Amino acid sequence: MARYVINGGKPLNGTVTISGAKNAAVAILPATLLVSGKCRIENVPYISDIDAMGNILYEMGAKITCPERNVLEIDCTGVQCTEPNPDLVRKMRASYYLMGALLGRFGKAKVALPGGCSFASRPIDQHIKGFLLLGADVDDTDEFVALEPGPEGLQGNRISLDMASVGATINIMLAACLIPGQTIIENAAKEPHIVDLANFLNTMGARITGAGTDTVKIRGVNALHGGTYTIIPDQIEAGTYMAAVTAAGGNVLVQNVIPKHMECITSKLQEMGARVINYDDSIRVIRTGKLRRSTVKTRPYPGFPTDMQAQVCVCMALANGVSRLTESVYETRFFGYCAELESMGANIKISGKTATVTGVEKLRGATVCAHDLRAGAALVIAGLAAEGVTHVEHIHFVERGYESLVRKLTALGADIRRIED
Ligand code: EPU
């Protein structure tokens, strides 16, 4: 077990470089199963979820090398396996993308149900609905999902999602690339990593249009070929550093970002008193004065991301007045961190989908426990802003999604150490 020890109360100053997007990378790695030839993928974040996905592919027979930091070369041409190791699959959420990728490549798959952050019930009925409409026979148990071609084989189809699910949109895109005919996903999710996956697949020869809108069209092709692709910067990692400066104070240039992806986060942090200056591929965040109350409701992209709920809650905890934070994607997400923030002196009342946060003058250091990735990131921010020493336990959750967090924060002047117990 490892933990972070943070001696808080110091403003953050300097420059931080954002890594490649986790949620794009965890979709692009399994997408290489669809490709005949070598994929060179650049700007891959160096995080434990990528290790986990890399291990799954490697065990399945993929050739994987890391010629330099943040670059992976993956060749899945020789892969024959359609049943990835269930113990590895259960280690992460995004392993469910193996279902779509294997269905697309081999027409069949048997994949254990995924693990990962369990801050809410996370059903996959929309993924299954998509596979069924593409002509698969689905055997869906409590342990695994088994897919086979149905009596009429696999064929493109029109699939209207009941909700704009990121995972279902990606899984159907993966499954449909090599299936004959046209697949149309209606009510598709529009998150930046969906566009990034489509760009990766199109670079390798797929025919996908409309990614980033609510209608994605995939025209099946016979094969995908190798190539080189660079993953976009991580919207949530960038937002987390922006929230950290907003909470702890200081002046930080957040570089390697796409400011357009940050608009909703930027506008809320500005409303709360941060000064935000956009450049072409970087954003400066300055916070010197007192924070102001705000109202935030999480929504699918381009709305305020649920993956930034916990981080903005820390800013609210330190703002003047009463803020309201409403979660509309995962209702139970507050339970992963609000009690921990309260042990640091925050005043938060949860009623259904809404947290009412009454700002306090100061948070104080405490021993707190990360229950999931973003909750853990929020506790780190709280520790940076708090007076005294904070111990954040269970940091393996945080290391799933934040590359070199200690090194990056230390370079900004934070006093944070990673201790192995
Ligand atoms: N939903 C269903 N049925 C489905 C799929 C989703 O009811 O078949 C519901 C979910 O329960 C949820 C909503 O639809 O209420 C949205 O879920 P979505 O499928 O969009 O989420 P996801 O694909 O499981 C991805 C990210 C999450 C992020 C959400 C929302 C990855 C690997 N994960 O999850 O990221 O919170 O989209 O934006 O891309 C994180 O990075 O910390 C993280 C949890």
Short mmCIF file of C-alpha atoms and ligand atoms in Angstrom, two decimals:
data_model
loop_
_atom_site.label_atom_id
_atom_site.label_comp_id
_atom_site.label_asym_id
_atom_site.label_seq_id
_atom_site.Cartn_x
_atom_site.Cartn_y
_atom_site.Cartn_z
CA MET A 1 0.00 0.00 0.00
CA ALA A 2 1.25 3.47 -0.79
CA ARG A 3 -0.01 6.89 0.25
CA TYR A 4 0.63 10.54 -0.44
CA VAL A 5 1.74 12.80 2.36
CA ILE A 6 0.97 16.43 1.60
CA ASN A 7 2.10 19.39 3.64
CA GLY A 8 -0.53 21.82 2.42
CA GLY A 9 -1.19 25.52 2.35
CA LYS A 10 1.34 26.43 -0.35
CA PRO A 11 0.25 28.09 -3.60
CA LEU A 12 1.14 26.38 -6.89
CA ASN A 13 3.37 28.21 -9.34
CA GLY A 14 5.08 27.27 -12.60
CA THR A 15 4.26 25.12 -15.62
CA VAL A 16 2.68 21.69 -15.84
CA THR A 17 2.51 19.55 -18.98
CA ILE A 18 -0.61 17.48 -19.46
CA SER A 19 -0.28 13.84 -20.56
CA GLY A 20 -2.26 11.96 -23.18
CA ALA A 21 -5.93 11.29 -22.48
CA LYS A 22 -6.51 8.17 -20.37
CA ASN A 23 -10.00 7.53 -21.65
CA ALA A 24 -8.85 7.84 -25.28
CA ALA A 25 -5.82 5.62 -24.70
CA VAL A 26 -7.81 2.85 -23.00
CA ALA A 27 -10.04 2.71 -26.11
CA ILE A 28 -7.25 3.04 -28.69
CA LEU A 29 -5.16 0.20 -27.24
CA PRO A 30 -7.90 -2.43 -27.70
CA ALA A 31 -8.72 -0.85 -31.08
CA THR A 32 -5.33 -2.05 -32.30
CA LEU A 33 -6.86 -5.57 -32.27
CA LEU A 34 -8.73 -4.51 -35.42
CA VAL A 35 -5.56 -3.52 -37.26
CA SER A 36 -3.43 -5.73 -39.53
CA GLY A 37 0.03 -4.26 -39.07
CA LYS A 38 1.91 -2.16 -36.54
CA CYS A 39 0.37 0.86 -34.80
CA ARG A 40 2.70 3.46 -33.38
CA ILE A 41 0.79 5.36 -30.71
CA GLU A 42 2.31 8.53 -29.32
CA ASN A 43 1.44 10.59 -26.23
CA VAL A 44 0.29 7.47 -24.34
CA PRO A 45 -0.10 8.34 -20.65
CA TYR A 46 2.23 6.40 -18.34
CA ILE A 47 -0.45 5.21 -15.88
CA SER A 48 -1.48 1.91 -14.35
CA ASP A 49 -4.64 1.54 -16.48
CA ILE A 50 -2.42 1.51 -19.57
CA ASP A 51 -0.17 -1.10 -17.96
CA ALA A 52 -3.25 -3.18 -17.27
CA MET A 53 -4.58 -2.89 -20.84
CA GLY A 54 -1.11 -3.52 -22.28
CA ASN A 55 -0.81 -6.69 -20.17
CA ILE A 56 -4.15 -7.99 -21.42
CA LEU A 57 -3.17 -7.46 -25.06
CA TYR A 58 0.30 -8.92 -24.49
CA GLU A 59 -1.17 -12.07 -22.94
CA MET A 60 -3.49 -12.35 -25.93
CA GLY A 61 -0.47 -12.48 -28.23
CA ALA A 62 0.04 -8.84 -29.24
CA LYS A 63 3.60 -7.69 -29.90
CA ILE A 64 4.11 -4.56 -27.79
CA THR A 65 7.21 -2.43 -27.45
CA CYS A 66 7.85 0.89 -25.80
CA PRO A 67 10.60 2.48 -27.94
CA GLU A 68 10.50 5.66 -25.88
CA ARG A 69 8.54 7.06 -22.95
CA ASN A 70 4.88 7.67 -23.83
CA VAL A 71 5.15 5.78 -27.12
CA LEU A 72 3.80 2.26 -27.70
CA GLU A 73 4.17 0.17 -30.82
CA ILE A 74 1.52 -2.53 -30.95
CA ASP A 75 1.08 -5.23 -33.56
CA CYS A 76 -1.95 -7.46 -33.04
CA THR A 77 -1.75 -9.13 -36.46
CA GLY A 78 -0.86 -12.51 -34.93
CA VAL A 79 -3.43 -12.46 -32.13
CA GLN A 80 -5.73 -15.51 -32.16
CA CYS A 81 -7.16 -15.30 -28.65
CA THR A 82 -10.82 -14.33 -28.24
CA GLU A 83 -11.01 -14.97 -24.47
CA PRO A 84 -8.77 -12.50 -22.63
CA ASN A 85 -7.57 -13.48 -19.17
CA PRO A 86 -10.55 -12.77 -16.85
CA ASP A 87 -8.33 -11.89 -13.88
CA LEU A 88 -6.68 -9.12 -15.89
CA VAL A 89 -9.98 -7.99 -17.43
CA ARG A 90 -11.51 -7.55 -13.97
CA LYS A 91 -8.73 -5.12 -12.99
CA MET A 92 -10.12 -2.24 -15.04
CA ARG A 93 -13.29 -0.76 -16.44
CA ALA A 94 -12.25 -0.12 -20.02
CA SER A 95 -11.51 -3.80 -20.61
CA TYR A 96 -15.12 -3.96 -21.84
CA TYR A 97 -13.79 -2.45 -25.09
CA LEU A 98 -12.31 -5.89 -25.79
CA MET A 99 -15.88 -7.05 -26.45
CA GLY A 100 -16.41 -4.67 -29.36
CA ALA A 101 -12.87 -5.03 -30.72
CA LEU A 102 -12.92 -8.85 -30.64
CA LEU A 103 -16.43 -9.01 -32.08
CA GLY A 104 -15.28 -6.75 -34.92
CA ARG A 105 -12.07 -8.71 -35.59
CA PHE A 106 -13.11 -12.33 -35.01
CA GLY A 107 -16.92 -12.23 -34.90
CA LYS A 108 -16.78 -13.72 -31.41
CA ALA A 109 -15.49 -13.04 -27.92
CA LYS A 110 -15.80 -14.15 -24.33
CA VAL A 111 -14.89 -11.34 -21.97
CA ALA A 112 -15.27 -11.23 -18.18
CA LEU A 113 -17.30 -8.36 -16.77
CA PRO A 114 -15.02 -5.39 -16.12
CA GLY A 115 -13.81 -4.06 -12.77
CA GLY A 116 -12.49 -0.55 -12.21
CA CYS A 117 -13.81 2.35 -10.13
CA SER A 118 -17.12 1.32 -8.54
CA PHE A 119 -18.56 4.69 -7.48
CA ALA A 120 -21.94 3.75 -8.96
CA SER A 121 -23.80 0.90 -10.58
CA ARG A 122 -22.41 0.90 -14.10
CA PRO A 123 -24.61 -1.28 -16.33
CA ILE A 124 -23.61 -2.22 -19.88
CA ASP A 125 -27.06 -2.94 -21.31
CA GLN A 126 -26.54 -0.37 -24.09
CA HIS A 127 -23.33 -2.09 -25.22
CA ILE A 128 -25.25 -5.40 -25.36
CA LYS A 129 -28.13 -3.78 -27.22
CA GLY A 130 -25.63 -2.54 -29.82
CA PHE A 131 -24.01 -5.97 -30.25
CA LEU A 132 -27.45 -7.60 -30.66
CA LEU A 133 -28.48 -5.06 -33.31
CA LEU A 134 -25.25 -5.78 -35.18
CA GLY A 135 -26.41 -9.40 -35.42
CA ALA A 136 -24.49 -11.00 -32.54
CA ASP A 137 -25.85 -13.72 -30.27
CA VAL A 138 -25.13 -12.57 -26.73
CA ASP A 139 -24.80 -14.78 -23.67
CA ASP A 140 -24.72 -12.30 -20.82
CA THR A 141 -24.14 -13.78 -17.33
CA ASP A 142 -23.05 -12.35 -13.97
CA GLU A 143 -19.47 -13.32 -14.81
CA PHE A 144 -18.88 -12.68 -18.50
CA VAL A 145 -20.31 -11.67 -21.87
CA ALA A 146 -19.98 -14.21 -24.68
CA LEU A 147 -20.57 -13.05 -28.25
CA GLU A 148 -21.05 -15.17 -31.39
CA PRO A 149 -22.42 -14.30 -34.82
CA GLY A 150 -26.21 -14.78 -34.89
CA PRO A 151 -28.02 -16.86 -37.56
CA GLU A 152 -27.82 -14.08 -40.14
CA GLY A 153 -24.23 -13.09 -39.43
CA LEU A 154 -22.96 -9.66 -38.44
CA GLN A 155 -24.25 -6.68 -40.39
CA GLY A 156 -24.27 -2.88 -39.91
CA ASN A 157 -27.48 -1.46 -38.44
CA ARG A 158 -29.11 1.66 -37.01
CA ILE A 159 -28.65 1.75 -33.23
CA SER A 160 -30.36 4.37 -31.12
CA LEU A 161 -28.88 4.51 -27.61
CA ASP A 162 -31.26 5.05 -24.68
CA MET A 163 -28.67 7.39 -23.15
CA ALA A 164 -25.54 8.95 -24.62
CA SER A 165 -23.17 6.34 -23.19
CA VAL A 166 -19.46 6.88 -23.81
CA GLY A 167 -18.65 3.19 -23.40
CA ALA A 168 -21.49 1.93 -25.61
CA THR A 169 -20.68 4.45 -28.36
CA ILE A 170 -17.04 3.33 -28.36
CA ASN A 171 -17.83 -0.38 -28.19
CA ILE A 172 -20.24 -0.16 -31.12
CA MET A 173 -17.73 1.87 -33.15
CA LEU A 174 -15.10 -0.81 -32.51
CA ALA A 175 -17.45 -3.65 -33.42
CA ALA A 176 -18.76 -1.97 -36.57
CA CYS A 177 -15.50 -0.95 -38.33
CA LEU A 178 -14.95 -4.32 -40.02
CA ILE A 179 -18.59 -5.45 -40.25
CA PRO A 180 -20.26 -5.24 -43.71
CA GLY A 181 -22.70 -2.39 -44.31
CA GLN A 182 -23.32 0.89 -42.53
CA THR A 183 -23.86 1.31 -38.81
CA ILE A 184 -25.49 4.48 -37.54
CA ILE A 185 -25.29 5.27 -33.83
CA GLU A 186 -27.97 7.74 -32.77
CA ASN A 187 -27.85 9.59 -29.47
CA ALA A 188 -24.12 8.88 -29.46
CA ALA A 189 -21.88 10.34 -26.77
CA LYS A 190 -19.77 13.32 -27.93
CA GLU A 191 -16.80 13.28 -25.53
CA PRO A 192 -13.39 14.28 -26.98
CA HIS A 193 -12.07 10.73 -26.61
CA ILE A 194 -14.80 9.46 -28.93
CA VAL A 195 -13.53 11.81 -31.61
CA ASP A 196 -9.98 10.71 -30.83
CA LEU A 197 -10.84 7.03 -31.24
CA ALA A 198 -12.60 7.79 -34.55
CA ASN A 199 -9.53 9.72 -35.74
CA PHE A 200 -7.27 6.82 -34.77
CA LEU A 201 -9.46 4.28 -36.58
CA ASN A 202 -9.78 6.53 -39.67
CA THR A 203 -5.99 6.97 -39.74
CA MET A 204 -5.79 3.17 -39.94
CA GLY A 205 -8.32 3.04 -42.80
CA ALA A 206 -11.75 3.00 -41.13
CA ARG A 207 -14.66 5.05 -42.52
CA ILE A 208 -16.24 6.85 -39.58
CA THR A 209 -18.02 10.18 -39.84
CA GLY A 210 -19.91 12.31 -37.34
CA ALA A 211 -17.85 11.52 -34.22
CA GLY A 212 -18.34 14.42 -31.83
CA THR A 213 -21.98 14.84 -32.89
CA ASP A 214 -24.90 12.76 -31.69
CA THR A 215 -24.98 10.71 -34.91
CA VAL A 216 -21.92 8.60 -35.72
CA LYS A 217 -21.82 6.68 -39.01
CA ILE A 218 -19.48 3.76 -39.59
CA ARG A 219 -19.15 2.21 -43.03
CA GLY A 220 -17.56 -1.24 -42.67
CA VAL A 221 -14.27 -1.83 -44.50
CA ASN A 222 -12.43 -5.09 -45.26
CA ALA A 223 -9.28 -4.36 -43.24
CA LEU A 224 -7.45 -1.70 -41.26
CA HIS A 225 -3.76 -1.03 -41.81
CA GLY A 226 -0.98 0.10 -39.48
CA GLY A 227 0.08 3.70 -38.97
CA THR A 228 1.09 6.37 -36.47
CA TYR A 229 -1.28 8.27 -34.22
CA THR A 230 -0.89 10.82 -31.42
CA ILE A 231 -3.41 10.78 -28.57
CA ILE A 232 -5.07 14.06 -27.53
CA PRO A 233 -4.26 15.70 -24.18
CA ASP A 234 -6.29 14.61 -21.17
CA GLN A 235 -9.19 16.99 -20.54
CA ILE A 236 -9.72 15.76 -16.98
CA GLU A 237 -6.05 15.79 -15.98
CA ALA A 238 -5.89 19.40 -17.24
CA GLY A 239 -9.09 20.26 -15.36
CA THR A 240 -7.70 18.68 -12.21
CA TYR A 241 -4.59 20.92 -12.27
CA MET A 242 -6.78 23.94 -13.05
CA ALA A 243 -8.96 23.09 -10.04
CA ALA A 244 -5.85 22.54 -7.90
CA VAL A 245 -4.61 26.08 -8.64
CA THR A 246 -8.09 27.44 -8.05
CA ALA A 247 -8.28 25.73 -4.65
CA ALA A 248 -4.68 26.22 -3.45
CA GLY A 249 -4.03 29.58 -5.14
CA GLY A 250 -1.09 30.50 -7.36
CA ASN A 251 -0.27 31.01 -11.02
CA VAL A 252 0.22 28.00 -13.29
CA LEU A 253 0.58 27.52 -17.03
CA VAL A 254 -1.18 24.27 -17.93
CA GLN A 255 0.37 23.26 -21.24
CA ASN A 256 -0.44 20.65 -23.88
CA VAL A 257 -4.21 21.15 -23.65
CA ILE A 258 -6.99 21.75 -26.15
CA PRO A 259 -8.67 24.88 -24.70
CA LYS A 260 -11.93 24.11 -26.56
CA HIS A 261 -12.26 20.88 -24.52
CA MET A 262 -11.85 22.88 -21.33
CA GLU A 263 -14.53 25.55 -21.94
CA CYS A 264 -17.12 24.34 -19.47
CA ILE A 265 -14.54 23.77 -16.73
CA THR A 266 -12.87 27.12 -17.47
CA SER A 267 -16.10 29.04 -17.22
CA LYS A 268 -17.01 27.54 -13.82
CA LEU A 269 -13.55 28.17 -12.36
CA GLN A 270 -13.72 31.77 -13.64
CA GLU A 271 -17.12 32.19 -12.03
CA MET A 272 -15.52 31.04 -8.78
CA GLY A 273 -12.77 33.66 -8.96
CA ALA A 274 -9.91 32.13 -10.96
CA ARG A 275 -8.40 34.20 -13.76
CA VAL A 276 -8.05 32.00 -16.82
CA ILE A 277 -6.14 33.01 -19.95
CA ASN A 278 -6.41 30.76 -23.03
CA TYR A 279 -3.56 30.36 -25.51
CA ASP A 280 -3.42 28.05 -28.54
CA ASP A 281 -2.47 24.91 -26.64
CA SER A 282 -2.10 26.05 -23.06
CA ILE A 283 -4.11 27.77 -20.35
CA ARG A 284 -2.87 30.00 -17.56
CA VAL A 285 -4.79 29.85 -14.30
CA ILE A 286 -4.24 32.51 -11.65
CA ARG A 287 -6.03 32.61 -8.33
CA THR A 288 -5.11 35.18 -5.71
CA GLY A 289 -8.35 36.50 -4.17
CA LYS A 290 -11.14 34.79 -2.26
CA LEU A 291 -13.21 32.12 -4.05
CA ARG A 292 -16.90 32.77 -4.79
CA ARG A 293 -19.81 30.37 -4.56
CA SER A 294 -21.09 28.63 -7.69
CA THR A 295 -23.72 26.28 -9.09
CA VAL A 296 -22.54 23.33 -11.15
CA LYS A 297 -24.50 20.52 -12.78
CA THR A 298 -22.56 17.68 -14.38
CA ARG A 299 -23.65 16.65 -17.86
CA PRO A 300 -22.30 14.70 -20.82
CA TYR A 301 -19.86 16.65 -23.05
CA PRO A 302 -19.88 19.54 -23.81
CA GLY A 303 -21.36 20.00 -20.33
CA PHE A 304 -19.40 20.04 -17.08
CA PRO A 305 -17.84 16.54 -16.78
CA THR A 306 -18.85 14.19 -14.01
CA ASP A 307 -15.14 13.31 -13.81
CA MET A 308 -14.53 16.88 -12.52
CA GLN A 309 -17.33 16.81 -9.93
CA ALA A 310 -15.13 15.96 -6.95
CA GLN A 311 -12.35 18.40 -7.86
CA VAL A 312 -14.73 21.36 -8.22
CA CYS A 313 -16.38 20.36 -4.94
CA VAL A 314 -13.08 21.10 -3.17
CA CYS A 315 -13.10 24.62 -4.68
CA MET A 316 -16.69 25.06 -3.49
CA ALA A 317 -15.72 23.87 -0.02
CA LEU A 318 -13.34 26.85 0.20
CA ALA A 319 -15.57 29.48 -1.45
CA ASN A 320 -17.56 32.28 0.13
CA GLY A 321 -21.21 31.31 0.50
CA VAL A 322 -23.33 28.30 -0.38
CA SER A 323 -22.66 26.38 -3.61
CA ARG A 324 -24.81 23.72 -5.25
CA LEU A 325 -23.34 20.76 -7.07
CA THR A 326 -25.73 18.47 -8.95
CA GLU A 327 -24.68 15.13 -10.42
CA SER A 328 -26.70 13.94 -13.40
CA VAL A 329 -24.58 11.06 -14.71
CA TYR A 330 -23.74 8.94 -11.63
CA GLU A 331 -25.96 9.78 -8.65
CA THR A 332 -23.87 7.99 -6.05
CA ARG A 333 -20.57 9.62 -6.96
CA PHE A 334 -20.63 11.99 -3.94
CA PHE A 335 -20.21 9.08 -1.55
CA GLY A 336 -16.66 8.42 -2.77
CA TYR A 337 -15.22 11.55 -1.20
CA CYS A 338 -17.63 13.92 0.58
CA ALA A 339 -17.26 12.24 3.99
CA GLU A 340 -13.47 12.41 3.57
CA LEU A 341 -13.66 16.13 2.77
CA GLU A 342 -15.86 16.63 5.83
CA SER A 343 -13.16 15.05 7.98
CA MET A 344 -10.92 17.86 6.66
CA GLY A 345 -13.46 20.47 7.80
CA ALA A 346 -15.67 20.83 4.71
CA ASN A 347 -19.39 21.44 5.20
CA ILE A 348 -21.34 19.35 2.67
CA LYS A 349 -24.95 18.16 2.79
CA ILE A 350 -26.06 15.63 0.20
CA SER A 351 -29.69 15.32 -0.77
CA GLY A 352 -30.36 13.00 -3.71
CA LYS A 353 -28.47 14.24 -6.75
CA THR A 354 -27.38 17.52 -5.15
CA ALA A 355 -24.65 18.43 -2.71
CA THR A 356 -25.03 21.74 -0.90
CA VAL A 357 -21.57 22.99 -0.03
CA THR A 358 -21.22 25.79 2.51
CA GLY A 359 -17.76 27.29 2.12
CA VAL A 360 -15.38 27.29 5.09
CA GLU A 361 -12.39 29.56 5.72
CA LYS A 362 -9.89 26.69 5.74
CA LEU A 363 -9.60 22.94 5.33
CA ARG A 364 -7.28 21.18 7.75
CA GLY A 365 -5.00 18.21 7.12
CA ALA A 366 -6.31 14.72 7.97
CA THR A 367 -5.87 11.08 7.00
CA VAL A 368 -8.28 10.37 4.18
CA CYS A 369 -8.93 7.48 1.84
CA ALA A 370 -9.35 7.57 -1.94
CA HIS A 371 -12.30 5.40 -2.98
CA ASP A 372 -11.94 5.98 -6.72
CA LEU A 373 -9.74 7.81 -9.20
CA ARG A 374 -11.36 11.26 -9.29
CA ALA A 375 -12.27 11.15 -5.61
CA GLY A 376 -8.58 10.53 -4.92
CA ALA A 377 -7.56 13.46 -7.13
CA ALA A 378 -9.96 15.70 -5.21
CA LEU A 379 -8.47 14.63 -1.88
CA VAL A 380 -5.01 15.50 -3.19
CA ILE A 381 -6.30 18.96 -4.15
CA ALA A 382 -7.89 19.33 -0.70
CA GLY A 383 -4.56 18.34 0.86
CA LEU A 384 -2.70 20.94 -1.21
CA ALA A 385 -5.12 23.67 -0.13
CA ALA A 386 -5.44 22.59 3.52
CA GLU A 387 -3.46 23.75 6.51
CA GLY A 388 -1.30 21.02 7.97
CA VAL A 389 -0.48 17.51 6.83
CA THR A 390 -2.83 15.29 4.82
CA HIS A 391 -2.30 11.59 4.24
CA VAL A 392 -4.17 10.25 1.19
CA GLU A 393 -4.48 6.47 1.34
CA HIS A 394 -5.40 3.96 -1.39
CA ILE A 395 -3.57 5.97 -4.02
CA HIS A 396 -3.52 3.05 -6.46
CA PHE A 397 -6.84 4.52 -7.59
CA VAL A 398 -5.18 7.85 -8.38
CA GLU A 399 -2.31 6.17 -10.19
CA ARG A 400 -4.80 4.61 -12.59
CA GLY A 401 -5.23 7.92 -14.30
CA TYR A 402 -2.62 10.56 -13.36
CA GLU A 403 0.87 10.31 -14.80
CA SER A 404 3.70 11.42 -12.48
CA LEU A 405 1.35 13.29 -10.15
CA VAL A 406 3.97 13.77 -7.42
CA ARG A 407 6.66 14.94 -9.86
CA LYS A 408 4.30 17.37 -11.60
CA LEU A 409 2.97 18.85 -8.34
CA THR A 410 6.44 19.06 -6.80
CA ALA A 411 7.60 21.06 -9.82
CA LEU A 412 4.77 23.50 -9.05
CA GLY A 413 6.07 24.00 -5.51
CA ALA A 414 3.82 21.53 -3.70
CA ASP A 415 5.16 19.61 -0.72
CA ILE A 416 3.93 16.10 -1.58
CA ARG A 417 5.64 12.74 -1.12
CA ARG A 418 4.68 9.20 -2.06
CA ILE A 419 5.32 6.80 0.82
CA GLU A 420 5.31 2.99 0.46
CA ASP A 421 3.94 1.46 3.66
N1 EPU B 1 -25.35 3.59 -18.67
C1 EPU B 1 -26.34 2.64 -18.66
N2 EPU B 1 -26.21 1.57 -19.50
C2 EPU B 1 -25.12 1.40 -20.30
C3 EPU B 1 -24.10 2.35 -20.28
C4 EPU B 1 -24.24 3.44 -19.45
O1 EPU B 1 -27.34 2.77 -17.96
O2 EPU B 1 -25.07 0.39 -21.02
C5 EPU B 1 -25.48 4.77 -17.81
C6 EPU B 1 -24.42 4.80 -16.71
O3 EPU B 1 -24.86 4.09 -15.56
C7 EPU B 1 -24.27 6.27 -16.47
C8 EPU B 1 -24.45 6.88 -17.85
O4 EPU B 1 -25.17 5.92 -18.60
O5 EPU B 1 -25.29 6.73 -15.63
C9 EPU B 1 -23.18 7.25 -18.58
O6 EPU B 1 -22.28 6.14 -18.61
P1 EPU B 1 -21.17 5.99 -19.74
O7 EPU B 1 -21.41 4.70 -20.43
O8 EPU B 1 -21.13 7.22 -20.54
O9 EPU B 1 -19.86 5.86 -18.88
P2 EPU B 1 -18.66 4.85 -19.05
O10 EPU B 1 -18.40 4.60 -20.48
O11 EPU B 1 -18.83 3.68 -18.16
C10 EPU B 1 -16.88 6.73 -19.24
C11 EPU B 1 -15.56 7.06 -18.58
C12 EPU B 1 -15.81 7.51 -17.16
C13 EPU B 1 -16.74 8.72 -17.18
C14 EPU B 1 -18.03 8.40 -17.95
C15 EPU B 1 -18.92 9.60 -18.13
C16 EPU B 1 -14.02 5.57 -19.67
C17 EPU B 1 -13.17 4.36 -19.58
N3 EPU B 1 -14.73 5.88 -18.59
O12 EPU B 1 -17.47 5.69 -18.46
O13 EPU B 1 -14.53 7.92 -16.68
O14 EPU B 1 -17.07 9.07 -15.86
O15 EPU B 1 -17.69 7.91 -19.26
O16 EPU B 1 -18.27 10.62 -18.81
O17 EPU B 1 -14.01 6.27 -20.66
C18 EPU B 1 -12.88 8.30 -15.05
O18 EPU B 1 -12.10 8.58 -15.98
O19 EPU B 1 -12.61 8.50 -13.84
C19 EPU B 1 -14.18 7.71 -15.37
C20 EPU B 1 -14.93 7.11 -14.48
#
